[in-house]
mmCIF file with all atom_site columns, C-alpha atoms in Angstrom:
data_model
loop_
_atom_site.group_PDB
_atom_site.id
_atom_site.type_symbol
_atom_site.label_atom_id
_atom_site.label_alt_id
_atom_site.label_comp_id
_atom_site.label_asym_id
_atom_site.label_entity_id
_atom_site.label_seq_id
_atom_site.pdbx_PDB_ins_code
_atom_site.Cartn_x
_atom_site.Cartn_y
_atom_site.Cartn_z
_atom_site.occupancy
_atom_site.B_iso_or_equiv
_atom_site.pdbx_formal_charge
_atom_site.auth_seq_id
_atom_site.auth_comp_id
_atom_site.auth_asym_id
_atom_site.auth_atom_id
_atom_site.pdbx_PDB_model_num
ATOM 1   C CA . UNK B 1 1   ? -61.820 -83.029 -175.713 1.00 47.00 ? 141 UNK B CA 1
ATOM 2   C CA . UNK B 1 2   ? -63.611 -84.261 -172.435 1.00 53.00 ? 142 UNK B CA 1
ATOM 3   C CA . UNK B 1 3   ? -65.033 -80.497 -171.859 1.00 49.00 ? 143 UNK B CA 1
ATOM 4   C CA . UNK B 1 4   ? -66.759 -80.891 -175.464 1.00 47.00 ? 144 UNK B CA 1
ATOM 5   C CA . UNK B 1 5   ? -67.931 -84.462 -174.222 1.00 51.00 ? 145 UNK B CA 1
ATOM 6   C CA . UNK B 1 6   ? -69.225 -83.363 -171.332 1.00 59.00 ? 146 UNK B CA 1
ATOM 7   C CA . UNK B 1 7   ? -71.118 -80.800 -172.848 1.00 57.00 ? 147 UNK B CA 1
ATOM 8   C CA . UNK B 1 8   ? -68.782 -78.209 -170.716 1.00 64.00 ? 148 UNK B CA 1
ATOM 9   C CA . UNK B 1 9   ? -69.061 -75.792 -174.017 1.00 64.00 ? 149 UNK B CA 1
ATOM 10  C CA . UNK B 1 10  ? -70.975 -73.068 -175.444 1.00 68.00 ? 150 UNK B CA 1
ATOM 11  C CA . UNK B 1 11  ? -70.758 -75.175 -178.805 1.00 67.00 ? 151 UNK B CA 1
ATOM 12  C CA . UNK B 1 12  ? -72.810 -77.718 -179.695 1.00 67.00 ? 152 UNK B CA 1
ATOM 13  C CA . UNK B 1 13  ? -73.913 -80.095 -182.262 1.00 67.00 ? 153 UNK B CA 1
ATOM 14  C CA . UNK B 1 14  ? -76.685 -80.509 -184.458 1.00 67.00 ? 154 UNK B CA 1
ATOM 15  C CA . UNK B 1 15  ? -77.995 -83.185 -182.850 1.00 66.00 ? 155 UNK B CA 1
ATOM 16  C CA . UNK B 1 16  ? -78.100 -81.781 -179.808 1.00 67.00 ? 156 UNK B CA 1
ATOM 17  C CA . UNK B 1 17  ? -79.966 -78.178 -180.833 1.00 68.00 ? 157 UNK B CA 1
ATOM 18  C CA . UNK B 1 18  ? -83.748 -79.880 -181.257 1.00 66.00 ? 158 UNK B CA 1
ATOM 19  C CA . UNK B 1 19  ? -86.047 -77.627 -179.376 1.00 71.00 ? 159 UNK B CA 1
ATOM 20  C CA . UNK B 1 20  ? -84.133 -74.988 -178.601 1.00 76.00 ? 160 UNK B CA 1
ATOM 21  C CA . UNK B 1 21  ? -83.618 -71.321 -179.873 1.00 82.00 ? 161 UNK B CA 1
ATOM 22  C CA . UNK B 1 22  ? -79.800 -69.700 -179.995 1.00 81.00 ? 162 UNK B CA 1
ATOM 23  C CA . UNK B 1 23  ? -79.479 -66.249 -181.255 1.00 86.00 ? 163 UNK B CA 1
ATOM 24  C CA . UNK B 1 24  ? -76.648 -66.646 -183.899 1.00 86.00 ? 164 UNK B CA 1
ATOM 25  C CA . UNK B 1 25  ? -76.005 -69.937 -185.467 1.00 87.00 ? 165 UNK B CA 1
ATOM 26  C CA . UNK B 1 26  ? -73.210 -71.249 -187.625 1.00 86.00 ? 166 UNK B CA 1
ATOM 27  C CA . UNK B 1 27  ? -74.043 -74.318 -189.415 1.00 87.00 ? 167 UNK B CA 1
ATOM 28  C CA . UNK B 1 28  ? -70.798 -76.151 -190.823 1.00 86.00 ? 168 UNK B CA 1
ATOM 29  C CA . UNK B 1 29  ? -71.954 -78.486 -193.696 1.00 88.00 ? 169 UNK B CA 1
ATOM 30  C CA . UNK B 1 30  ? -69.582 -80.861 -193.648 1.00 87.00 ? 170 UNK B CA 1
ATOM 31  C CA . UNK B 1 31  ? -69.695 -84.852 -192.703 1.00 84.00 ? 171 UNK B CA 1
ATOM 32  C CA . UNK B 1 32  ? -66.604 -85.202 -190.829 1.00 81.00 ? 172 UNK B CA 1
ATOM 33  C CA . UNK B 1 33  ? -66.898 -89.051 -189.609 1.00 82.00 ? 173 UNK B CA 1
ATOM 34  C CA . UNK B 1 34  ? -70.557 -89.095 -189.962 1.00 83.00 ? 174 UNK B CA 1
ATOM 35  C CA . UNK B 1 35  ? -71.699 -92.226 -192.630 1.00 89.00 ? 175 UNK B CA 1
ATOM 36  C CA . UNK B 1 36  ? -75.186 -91.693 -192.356 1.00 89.00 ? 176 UNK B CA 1
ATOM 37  C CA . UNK B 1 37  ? -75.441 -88.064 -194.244 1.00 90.00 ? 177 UNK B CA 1
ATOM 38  C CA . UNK B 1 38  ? -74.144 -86.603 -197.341 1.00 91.00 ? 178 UNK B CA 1
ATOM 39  C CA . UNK B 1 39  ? -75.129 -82.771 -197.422 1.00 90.00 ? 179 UNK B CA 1
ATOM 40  C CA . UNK B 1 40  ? -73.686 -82.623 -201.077 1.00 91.00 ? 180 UNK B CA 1
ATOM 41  C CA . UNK B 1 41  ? -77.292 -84.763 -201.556 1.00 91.00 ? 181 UNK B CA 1
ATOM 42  C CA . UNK B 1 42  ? -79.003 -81.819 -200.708 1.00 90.00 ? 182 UNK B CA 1
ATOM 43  C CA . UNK B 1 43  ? -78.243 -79.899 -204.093 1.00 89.00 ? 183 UNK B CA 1
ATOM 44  C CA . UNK B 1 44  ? -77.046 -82.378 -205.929 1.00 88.00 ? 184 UNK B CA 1
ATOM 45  C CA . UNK B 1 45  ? -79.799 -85.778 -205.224 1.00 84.00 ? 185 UNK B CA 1
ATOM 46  C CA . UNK B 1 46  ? -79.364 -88.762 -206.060 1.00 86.00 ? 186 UNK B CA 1
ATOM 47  C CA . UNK B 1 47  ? -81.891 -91.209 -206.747 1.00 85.00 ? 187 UNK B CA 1
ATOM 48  C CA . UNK B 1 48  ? -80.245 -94.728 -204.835 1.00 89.00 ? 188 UNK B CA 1
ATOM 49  C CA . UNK B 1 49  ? -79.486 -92.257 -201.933 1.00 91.00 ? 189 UNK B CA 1
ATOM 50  C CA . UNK B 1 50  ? -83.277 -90.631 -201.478 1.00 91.00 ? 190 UNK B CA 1
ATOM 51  C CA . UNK B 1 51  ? -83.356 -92.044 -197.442 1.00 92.00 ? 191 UNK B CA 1
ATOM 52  C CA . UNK B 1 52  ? -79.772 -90.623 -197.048 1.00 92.00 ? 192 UNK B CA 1
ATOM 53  C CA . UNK B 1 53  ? -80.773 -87.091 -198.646 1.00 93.00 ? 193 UNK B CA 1
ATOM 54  C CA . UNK B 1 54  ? -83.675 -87.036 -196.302 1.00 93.00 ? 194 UNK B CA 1
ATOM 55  C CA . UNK B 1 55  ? -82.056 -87.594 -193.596 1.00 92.00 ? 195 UNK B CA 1
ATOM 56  C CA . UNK B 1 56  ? -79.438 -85.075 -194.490 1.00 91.00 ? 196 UNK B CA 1
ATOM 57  C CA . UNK B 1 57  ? -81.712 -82.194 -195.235 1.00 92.00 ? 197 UNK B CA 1
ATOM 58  C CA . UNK B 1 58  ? -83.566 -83.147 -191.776 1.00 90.00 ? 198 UNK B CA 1
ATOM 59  C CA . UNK B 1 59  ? -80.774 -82.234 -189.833 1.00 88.00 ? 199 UNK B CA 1
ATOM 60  C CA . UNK B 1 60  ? -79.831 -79.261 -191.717 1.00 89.00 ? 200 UNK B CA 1
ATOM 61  C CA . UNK B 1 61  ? -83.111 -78.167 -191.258 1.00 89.00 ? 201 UNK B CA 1
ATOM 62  C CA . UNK B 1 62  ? -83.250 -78.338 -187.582 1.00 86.00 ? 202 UNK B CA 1
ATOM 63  C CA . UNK B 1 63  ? -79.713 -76.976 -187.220 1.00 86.00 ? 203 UNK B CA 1
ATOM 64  C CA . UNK B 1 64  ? -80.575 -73.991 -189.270 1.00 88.00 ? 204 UNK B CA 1
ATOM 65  C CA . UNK B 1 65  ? -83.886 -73.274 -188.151 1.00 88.00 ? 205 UNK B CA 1
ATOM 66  C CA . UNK B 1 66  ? -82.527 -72.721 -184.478 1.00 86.00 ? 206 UNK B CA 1
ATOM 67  C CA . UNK B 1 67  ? -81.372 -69.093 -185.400 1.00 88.00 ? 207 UNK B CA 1
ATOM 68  C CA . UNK B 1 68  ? -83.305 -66.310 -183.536 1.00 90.00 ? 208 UNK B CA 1
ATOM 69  C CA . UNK B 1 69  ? -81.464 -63.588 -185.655 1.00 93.00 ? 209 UNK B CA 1
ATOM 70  C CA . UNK B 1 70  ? -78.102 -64.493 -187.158 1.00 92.00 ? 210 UNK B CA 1
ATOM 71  C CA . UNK B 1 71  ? -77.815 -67.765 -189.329 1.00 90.00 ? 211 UNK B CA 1
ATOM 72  C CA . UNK B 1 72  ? -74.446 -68.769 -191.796 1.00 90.00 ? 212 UNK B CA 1
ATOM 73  C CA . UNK B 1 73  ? -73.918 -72.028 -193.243 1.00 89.00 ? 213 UNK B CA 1
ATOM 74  C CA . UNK B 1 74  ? -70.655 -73.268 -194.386 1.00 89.00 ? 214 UNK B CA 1
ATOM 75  C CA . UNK B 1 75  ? -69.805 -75.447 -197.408 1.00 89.00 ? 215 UNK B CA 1
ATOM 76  C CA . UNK B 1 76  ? -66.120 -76.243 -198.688 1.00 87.00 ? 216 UNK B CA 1
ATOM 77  C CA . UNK B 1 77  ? -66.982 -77.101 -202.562 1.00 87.00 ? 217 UNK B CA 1
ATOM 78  C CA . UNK B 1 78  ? -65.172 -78.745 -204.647 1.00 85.00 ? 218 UNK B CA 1
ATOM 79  C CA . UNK B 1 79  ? -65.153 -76.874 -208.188 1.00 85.00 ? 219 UNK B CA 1
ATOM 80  C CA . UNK B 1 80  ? -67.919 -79.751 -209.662 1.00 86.00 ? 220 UNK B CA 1
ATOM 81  C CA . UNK B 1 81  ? -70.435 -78.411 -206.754 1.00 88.00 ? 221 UNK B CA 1
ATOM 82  C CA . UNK B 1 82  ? -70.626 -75.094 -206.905 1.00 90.00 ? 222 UNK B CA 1
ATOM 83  C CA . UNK B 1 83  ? -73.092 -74.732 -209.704 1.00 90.00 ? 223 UNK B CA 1
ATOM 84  C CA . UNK B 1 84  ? -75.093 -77.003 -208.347 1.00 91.00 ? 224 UNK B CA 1
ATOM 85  C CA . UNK B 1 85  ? -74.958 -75.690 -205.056 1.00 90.00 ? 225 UNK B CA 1
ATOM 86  C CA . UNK B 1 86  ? -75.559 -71.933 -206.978 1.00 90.00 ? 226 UNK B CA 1
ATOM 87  C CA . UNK B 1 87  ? -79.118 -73.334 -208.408 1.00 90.00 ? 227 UNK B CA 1
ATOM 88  C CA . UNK B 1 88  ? -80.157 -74.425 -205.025 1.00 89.00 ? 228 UNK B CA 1
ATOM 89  C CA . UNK B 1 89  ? -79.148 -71.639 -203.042 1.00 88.00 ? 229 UNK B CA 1
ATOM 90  C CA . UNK B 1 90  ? -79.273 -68.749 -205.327 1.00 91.00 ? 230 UNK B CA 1
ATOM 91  C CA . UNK B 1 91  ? -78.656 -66.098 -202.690 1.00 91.00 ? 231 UNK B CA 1
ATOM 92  C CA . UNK B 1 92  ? -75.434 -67.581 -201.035 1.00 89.00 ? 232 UNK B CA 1
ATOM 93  C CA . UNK B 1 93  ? -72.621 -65.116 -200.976 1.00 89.00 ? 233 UNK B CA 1
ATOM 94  C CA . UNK B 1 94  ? -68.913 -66.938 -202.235 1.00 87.00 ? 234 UNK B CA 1
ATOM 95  C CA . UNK B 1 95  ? -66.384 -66.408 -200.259 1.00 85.00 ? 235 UNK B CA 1
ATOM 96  C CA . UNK B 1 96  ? -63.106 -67.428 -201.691 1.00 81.00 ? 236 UNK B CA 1
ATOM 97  C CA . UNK B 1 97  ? -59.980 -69.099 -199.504 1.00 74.00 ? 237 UNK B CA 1
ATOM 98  C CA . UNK B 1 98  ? -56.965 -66.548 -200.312 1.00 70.00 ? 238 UNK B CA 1
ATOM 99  C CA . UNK B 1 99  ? -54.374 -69.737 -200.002 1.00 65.00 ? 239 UNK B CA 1
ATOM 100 C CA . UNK B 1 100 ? -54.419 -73.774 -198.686 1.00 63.00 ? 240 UNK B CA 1
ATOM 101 C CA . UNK B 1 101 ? -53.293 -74.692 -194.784 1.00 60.00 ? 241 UNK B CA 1
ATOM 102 C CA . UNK B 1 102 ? -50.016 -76.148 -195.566 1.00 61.00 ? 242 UNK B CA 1
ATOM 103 C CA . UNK B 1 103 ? -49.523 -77.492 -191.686 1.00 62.00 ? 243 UNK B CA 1
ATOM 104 C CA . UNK B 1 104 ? -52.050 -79.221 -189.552 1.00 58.00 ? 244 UNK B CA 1
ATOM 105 C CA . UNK B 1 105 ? -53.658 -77.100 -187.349 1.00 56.00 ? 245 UNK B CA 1
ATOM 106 C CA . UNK B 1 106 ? -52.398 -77.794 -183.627 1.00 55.00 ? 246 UNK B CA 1
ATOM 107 C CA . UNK B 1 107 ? -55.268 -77.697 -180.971 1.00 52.00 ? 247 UNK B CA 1
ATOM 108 C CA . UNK B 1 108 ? -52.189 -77.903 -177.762 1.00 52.00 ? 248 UNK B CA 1
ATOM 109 C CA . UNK B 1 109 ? -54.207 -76.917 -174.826 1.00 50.00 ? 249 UNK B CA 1
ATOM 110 C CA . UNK B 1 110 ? -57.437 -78.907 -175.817 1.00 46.00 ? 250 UNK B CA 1
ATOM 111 C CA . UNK B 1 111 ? -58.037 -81.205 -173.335 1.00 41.00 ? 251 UNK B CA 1
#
């Protein structure tokens, strides 16, 4: 993981894209570890967390608008999302997982 660290990779965070311009970008809504965003707030706000859904959409915003040509976002939604998400972002295309990862995915040669 020291490469990624290091910044020894063509990937890189959303943090780290402000001011620059990449040709195809793939935005991965998701929180991971992070406390200090909930993306779900950004079709689905709620009123106690309006400096968290700022924040959020602030970062989304500057990941996505990095994109020369090519942009996709991704979202895993649980079924209580989706319409929510749907009536925010009308035009996103659904694109159903044909079965669950049973076994943890093993990342052996990732130093």
């Amino acid at each position: 993981m020291s490469f990624y660290l290091e910044e020894e990779t063509e990937y890189i965070t959303m943090h780290k894209t402000k001011g620059t311009s990449i040709q195809s970008v793939i935005v991965v809504m998701d929180e991971f570890f992070w406390t200090d965003y909930d993306f779900g707030l950004i079709y689905n706000p709620v009123a106690e967390k309006v400096g968290k859904q700022a924040k959020s959409e602030k970062l989304i915003y500057v990941a996505c608008s990095r994109a020369k040509k090519d942009l996709v976002c991704i979202r895993v939604l649980t079924a209580d999302e989706e319409e929510l998400f749907r009536n925010r972002f009308p035009q996103a295309e659904k694109v159903e997982v044909a079965e669950e990862i049973s076994e943890p995915i093993s990342l052996q040669g990732i130093q």
